[in-house]
Amino acid sequence: MPDQPLSLFITGGCTFEGKPFCHVRMGDREGSLTPAEVRALALGWLAAAEASEQDAMVVAELTDPTGVALPIDLAGAVVAGIRTRRGQIQGLGEIDQRPENMRMDQRDDG
Protein backbone atom coordinates (compact mmCIF):
# COMPACT_ATOMS: atom_id res chain seq x y z
CA MET A 1 0.00 0.00 0.00
CA PRO A 2 1.46 3.38 -0.93
CA ASP A 3 2.29 5.95 1.74
CA GLN A 4 -0.08 8.44 0.13
CA PRO A 5 -3.43 7.58 -1.42
CA LEU A 6 -3.54 7.67 -5.20
CA SER A 7 -6.12 9.75 -6.99
CA LEU A 8 -7.66 8.69 -10.27
CA PHE A 9 -8.11 11.45 -12.84
CA ILE A 10 -10.21 10.97 -15.98
CA THR A 11 -10.70 13.57 -18.69
CA GLY A 12 -12.52 13.28 -21.97
CA GLY A 13 -11.07 14.12 -25.31
CA CYS A 14 -11.32 13.66 -29.04
CA THR A 15 -8.63 12.52 -31.47
CA PHE A 16 -7.75 14.46 -34.61
CA GLU A 17 -9.80 11.83 -36.45
CA GLY A 18 -12.86 12.71 -34.37
CA LYS A 19 -12.81 9.58 -32.19
CA PRO A 20 -13.74 9.98 -28.52
CA PHE A 21 -11.35 8.81 -25.82
CA CYS A 22 -10.83 9.25 -22.10
CA HIS A 23 -7.40 10.04 -20.71
CA VAL A 24 -6.82 8.25 -17.40
CA ARG A 25 -4.06 9.10 -14.94
CA MET A 26 -3.25 7.59 -11.56
CA GLY A 27 0.07 8.36 -9.95
CA ASP A 28 2.80 7.80 -12.52
CA ARG A 29 0.60 5.64 -14.73
CA GLU A 30 -1.48 6.98 -17.57
CA GLY A 31 -3.29 5.76 -20.61
CA SER A 32 -6.53 6.00 -22.46
CA LEU A 33 -9.80 4.11 -22.37
CA THR A 34 -12.86 4.19 -24.55
CA PRO A 35 -15.94 5.96 -23.21
CA ALA A 36 -17.61 2.52 -22.95
CA GLU A 37 -14.76 1.22 -20.79
CA VAL A 38 -15.00 4.25 -18.48
CA ARG A 39 -18.77 3.79 -18.20
CA ALA A 40 -18.31 0.10 -17.34
CA LEU A 41 -15.81 1.00 -14.61
CA ALA A 42 -18.12 3.69 -13.23
CA LEU A 43 -21.05 1.27 -13.19
CA GLY A 44 -18.91 -1.26 -11.34
CA TRP A 45 -17.90 1.34 -8.76
CA LEU A 46 -21.51 2.43 -8.22
CA ALA A 47 -22.66 -1.18 -7.89
CA ALA A 48 -19.90 -1.90 -5.38
CA ALA A 49 -20.82 1.18 -3.32
CA GLU A 50 -24.50 0.20 -3.25
CA ALA A 51 -23.71 -3.43 -2.40
CA SER A 52 -21.39 -2.43 0.44
CA GLU A 53 -24.09 -0.29 2.03
CA GLN A 54 -26.67 -3.06 1.66
CA ASP A 55 -24.24 -5.60 3.14
CA ALA A 56 -23.57 -3.32 6.11
CA MET A 57 -27.30 -2.93 6.77
CA VAL A 58 -27.84 -6.70 6.66
CA VAL A 59 -24.95 -7.33 9.06
CA ALA A 60 -26.19 -4.61 11.43
CA GLU A 61 -29.70 -6.08 11.45
CA LEU A 62 -28.54 -9.68 11.89
CA THR A 63 -26.11 -8.88 14.71
CA ASP A 64 -28.34 -6.41 16.59
CA PRO A 65 -28.61 -7.70 20.17
CA THR A 66 -32.25 -6.60 20.35
CA GLY A 67 -33.13 -8.54 17.21
CA VAL A 68 -31.86 -11.74 15.63
CA ALA A 69 -28.47 -11.38 17.39
CA LEU A 70 -26.50 -13.74 15.16
CA PRO A 71 -22.76 -14.08 15.72
CA ILE A 72 -20.75 -12.03 13.23
CA ASP A 73 -19.42 -15.14 11.44
CA LEU A 74 -22.97 -16.33 10.70
CA ALA A 75 -24.02 -12.85 9.61
CA GLY A 76 -20.99 -12.84 7.30
CA ALA A 77 -22.08 -16.17 5.82
CA VAL A 78 -25.54 -14.74 5.13
CA VAL A 79 -23.99 -11.70 3.43
CA ALA A 80 -21.78 -13.99 1.32
CA GLY A 81 -24.89 -15.86 0.19
CA ILE A 82 -26.67 -12.61 -0.62
CA ARG A 83 -23.67 -11.46 -2.68
CA THR A 84 -23.78 -14.69 -4.69
CA ARG A 85 -27.51 -14.36 -5.34
CA ARG A 86 -27.14 -10.66 -6.15
CA GLY A 87 -24.62 -11.49 -8.84
CA GLN A 88 -26.81 -14.25 -10.27
CA ILE A 89 -29.96 -12.11 -10.34
CA GLN A 90 -28.31 -8.99 -11.71
CA GLY A 91 -26.09 -10.93 -14.07
CA LEU A 92 -23.16 -8.85 -12.92
CA GLY A 93 -19.76 -10.41 -13.04
CA GLU A 94 -16.87 -8.87 -11.24
CA ILE A 95 -15.22 -6.08 -13.16
CA ASP A 96 -11.44 -6.15 -12.90
CA GLN A 97 -10.61 -2.57 -11.93
CA ARG A 98 -6.97 -3.05 -11.02
CA PRO A 99 -4.88 -0.27 -12.57
CA GLU A 100 -2.54 -2.75 -14.26
CA ASN A 101 -5.50 -4.07 -16.25
CA MET A 102 -6.57 -0.65 -17.51
CA ARG A 103 -4.02 -0.64 -20.35
CA MET A 104 -2.10 2.14 -18.72
CA ASP A 105 1.60 2.53 -19.36
CA GLN A 106 4.27 3.68 -16.92
CA ARG A 107 5.28 7.27 -17.52
CA ASP A 108 8.90 8.24 -17.51
CA ASP A 109 9.07 11.98 -16.92
CA GLY A 110 12.76 11.85 -15.94
PDB file of C-alpha atoms in Angstrom:
ATOM      1  CA  MET A   1       0.000   0.000   0.000  1.00  0.00           C
ATOM      2  CA  PRO A   2       1.464   3.377  -0.932  1.00  0.00           C
ATOM      3  CA  ASP A   3       2.292   5.948   1.737  1.00  0.00           C
ATOM      4  CA  GLN A   4      -0.075   8.440   0.130  1.00  0.00           C
ATOM      5  CA  PRO A   5      -3.425   7.580  -1.423  1.00  0.00           C
ATOM      6  CA  LEU A   6      -3.535   7.666  -5.200  1.00  0.00           C
ATOM      7  CA  SER A   7      -6.117   9.753  -6.992  1.00  0.00           C
ATOM      8  CA  LEU A   8      -7.659   8.693 -10.271  1.00  0.00           C
ATOM      9  CA  PHE A   9      -8.112  11.450 -12.841  1.00  0.00           C
ATOM     10  CA  ILE A  10     -10.209  10.967 -15.983  1.00  0.00           C
ATOM     11  CA  THR A  11     -10.695  13.575 -18.686  1.00  0.00           C
ATOM     12  CA  GLY A  12     -12.525  13.276 -21.973  1.00  0.00           C
ATOM     13  CA  GLY A  13     -11.072  14.122 -25.314  1.00  0.00           C
ATOM     14  CA  CYS A  14     -11.324  13.662 -29.037  1.00  0.00           C
ATOM     15  CA  THR A  15      -8.635  12.517 -31.468  1.00  0.00           C
ATOM     16  CA  PHE A  16      -7.747  14.463 -34.615  1.00  0.00           C
ATOM     17  CA  GLU A  17      -9.800  11.831 -36.453  1.00  0.00           C
ATOM     18  CA  GLY A  18     -12.864  12.709 -34.369  1.00  0.00           C
ATOM     19  CA  LYS A  19     -12.806   9.575 -32.192  1.00  0.00           C
ATOM     20  CA  PRO A  20     -13.737   9.981 -28.519  1.00  0.00           C
ATOM     21  CA  PHE A  21     -11.352   8.811 -25.815  1.00  0.00           C
ATOM     22  CA  CYS A  22     -10.832   9.245 -22.096  1.00  0.00           C
ATOM     23  CA  HIS A  23      -7.401  10.039 -20.707  1.00  0.00           C
ATOM     24  CA  VAL A  24      -6.819   8.251 -17.400  1.00  0.00           C
ATOM     25  CA  ARG A  25      -4.060   9.098 -14.936  1.00  0.00           C
ATOM     26  CA  MET A  26      -3.248   7.593 -11.559  1.00  0.00           C
ATOM     27  CA  GLY A  27       0.068   8.362  -9.951  1.00  0.00           C
ATOM     28  CA  ASP A  28       2.801   7.796 -12.519  1.00  0.00           C
ATOM     29  CA  ARG A  29       0.598   5.635 -14.732  1.00  0.00           C
ATOM     30  CA  GLU A  30      -1.479   6.983 -17.567  1.00  0.00           C
ATOM     31  CA  GLY A  31      -3.287   5.762 -20.609  1.00  0.00           C
ATOM     32  CA  SER A  32      -6.533   6.002 -22.462  1.00  0.00           C
ATOM     33  CA  LEU A  33      -9.797   4.108 -22.367  1.00  0.00           C
ATOM     34  CA  THR A  34     -12.859   4.194 -24.548  1.00  0.00           C
ATOM     35  CA  PRO A  35     -15.940   5.957 -23.207  1.00  0.00           C
ATOM     36  CA  ALA A  36     -17.615   2.525 -22.953  1.00  0.00           C
ATOM     37  CA  GLU A  37     -14.760   1.223 -20.792  1.00  0.00           C
ATOM     38  CA  VAL A  38     -14.998   4.246 -18.481  1.00  0.00           C
ATOM     39  CA  ARG A  39     -18.772   3.794 -18.201  1.00  0.00           C
ATOM     40  CA  ALA A  40     -18.306   0.099 -17.337  1.00  0.00           C
ATOM     41  CA  LEU A  41     -15.810   1.005 -14.614  1.00  0.00           C
ATOM     42  CA  ALA A  42     -18.124   3.687 -13.232  1.00  0.00           C
ATOM     43  CA  LEU A  43     -21.049   1.266 -13.186  1.00  0.00           C
ATOM     44  CA  GLY A  44     -18.913  -1.262 -11.341  1.00  0.00           C
ATOM     45  CA  TRP A  45     -17.901   1.344  -8.758  1.00  0.00           C
ATOM     46  CA  LEU A  46     -21.514   2.427  -8.222  1.00  0.00           C
ATOM     47  CA  ALA A  47     -22.664  -1.182  -7.894  1.00  0.00           C
ATOM     48  CA  ALA A  48     -19.896  -1.903  -5.377  1.00  0.00           C
ATOM     49  CA  ALA A  49     -20.820   1.175  -3.324  1.00  0.00           C
ATOM     50  CA  GLU A  50     -24.496   0.195  -3.248  1.00  0.00           C
ATOM     51  CA  ALA A  51     -23.707  -3.434  -2.404  1.00  0.00           C
ATOM     52  CA  SER A  52     -21.391  -2.432   0.442  1.00  0.00           C
ATOM     53  CA  GLU A  53     -24.094  -0.293   2.034  1.00  0.00           C
ATOM     54  CA  GLN A  54     -26.665  -3.064   1.657  1.00  0.00           C
ATOM     55  CA  ASP A  55     -24.239  -5.600   3.138  1.00  0.00           C
ATOM     56  CA  ALA A  56     -23.569  -3.319   6.113  1.00  0.00           C
ATOM     57  CA  MET A  57     -27.301  -2.925   6.769  1.00  0.00           C
ATOM     58  CA  VAL A  58     -27.841  -6.696   6.656  1.00  0.00           C
ATOM     59  CA  VAL A  59     -24.946  -7.327   9.057  1.00  0.00           C
ATOM     60  CA  ALA A  60     -26.195  -4.611  11.426  1.00  0.00           C
ATOM     61  CA  GLU A  61     -29.698  -6.080  11.450  1.00  0.00           C
ATOM     62  CA  LEU A  62     -28.544  -9.678  11.891  1.00  0.00           C
ATOM     63  CA  THR A  63     -26.109  -8.878  14.705  1.00  0.00           C
ATOM     64  CA  ASP A  64     -28.341  -6.410  16.587  1.00  0.00           C
ATOM     65  CA  PRO A  65     -28.607  -7.698  20.171  1.00  0.00           C
ATOM     66  CA  THR A  66     -32.247  -6.597  20.349  1.00  0.00           C
ATOM     67  CA  GLY A  67     -33.134  -8.541  17.209  1.00  0.00           C
ATOM     68  CA  VAL A  68     -31.858 -11.741  15.628  1.00  0.00           C
ATOM     69  CA  ALA A  69     -28.473 -11.384  17.386  1.00  0.00           C
ATOM     70  CA  LEU A  70     -26.500 -13.742  15.160  1.00  0.00           C
ATOM     71  CA  PRO A  71     -22.764 -14.082  15.720  1.00  0.00           C
ATOM     72  CA  ILE A  72     -20.746 -12.029  13.228  1.00  0.00           C
ATOM     73  CA  ASP A  73     -19.424 -15.140  11.435  1.00  0.00           C
ATOM     74  CA  LEU A  74     -22.971 -16.334  10.701  1.00  0.00           C
ATOM     75  CA  ALA A  75     -24.021 -12.848   9.614  1.00  0.00           C
ATOM     76  CA  GLY A  76     -20.995 -12.837   7.300  1.00  0.00           C
ATOM     77  CA  ALA A  77     -22.075 -16.167   5.823  1.00  0.00           C
ATOM     78  CA  VAL A  78     -25.540 -14.736   5.134  1.00  0.00           C
ATOM     79  CA  VAL A  79     -23.994 -11.700   3.428  1.00  0.00           C
ATOM     80  CA  ALA A  80     -21.781 -13.986   1.319  1.00  0.00           C
ATOM     81  CA  GLY A  81     -24.890 -15.864   0.194  1.00  0.00           C
ATOM     82  CA  ILE A  82     -26.666 -12.613  -0.618  1.00  0.00           C
ATOM     83  CA  ARG A  83     -23.669 -11.465  -2.679  1.00  0.00           C
ATOM     84  CA  THR A  84     -23.775 -14.687  -4.693  1.00  0.00           C
ATOM     85  CA  ARG A  85     -27.506 -14.363  -5.343  1.00  0.00           C
ATOM     86  CA  ARG A  86     -27.140 -10.657  -6.149  1.00  0.00           C
ATOM     87  CA  GLY A  87     -24.617 -11.485  -8.838  1.00  0.00           C
ATOM     88  CA  GLN A  88     -26.815 -14.253 -10.267  1.00  0.00           C
ATOM     89  CA  ILE A  89     -29.956 -12.112 -10.340  1.00  0.00           C
ATOM     90  CA  GLN A  90     -28.314  -8.988 -11.714  1.00  0.00           C
ATOM     91  CA  GLY A  91     -26.086 -10.930 -14.071  1.00  0.00           C
ATOM     92  CA  LEU A  92     -23.159  -8.850 -12.916  1.00  0.00           C
ATOM     93  CA  GLY A  93     -19.765 -10.406 -13.040  1.00  0.00           C
ATOM     94  CA  GLU A  94     -16.874  -8.874 -11.235  1.00  0.00           C
ATOM     95  CA  ILE A  95     -15.215  -6.081 -13.163  1.00  0.00           C
ATOM     96  CA  ASP A  96     -11.441  -6.147 -12.903  1.00  0.00           C
ATOM     97  CA  GLN A  97     -10.610  -2.570 -11.934  1.00  0.00           C
ATOM     98  CA  ARG A  98      -6.967  -3.053 -11.021  1.00  0.00           C
ATOM     99  CA  PRO A  99      -4.881  -0.274 -12.568  1.00  0.00           C
ATOM    100  CA  GLU A 100      -2.541  -2.752 -14.256  1.00  0.00           C
ATOM    101  CA  ASN A 101      -5.501  -4.072 -16.254  1.00  0.00           C
ATOM    102  CA  MET A 102      -6.571  -0.655 -17.510  1.00  0.00           C
ATOM    103  CA  ARG A 103      -4.017  -0.640 -20.354  1.00  0.00           C
ATOM    104  CA  MET A 104      -2.097   2.135 -18.719  1.00  0.00           C
ATOM    105  CA  ASP A 105       1.604   2.525 -19.363  1.00  0.00           C
ATOM    106  CA  GLN A 106       4.274   3.676 -16.924  1.00  0.00           C
ATOM    107  CA  ARG A 107       5.282   7.274 -17.523  1.00  0.00           C
ATOM    108  CA  ASP A 108       8.902   8.243 -17.510  1.00  0.00           C
ATOM    109  CA  ASP A 109       9.074  11.982 -16.920  1.00  0.00           C
ATOM    110  CA  GLY A 110      12.756  11.851 -15.941  1.00  0.00           C
TER     111      GLY A 110
END
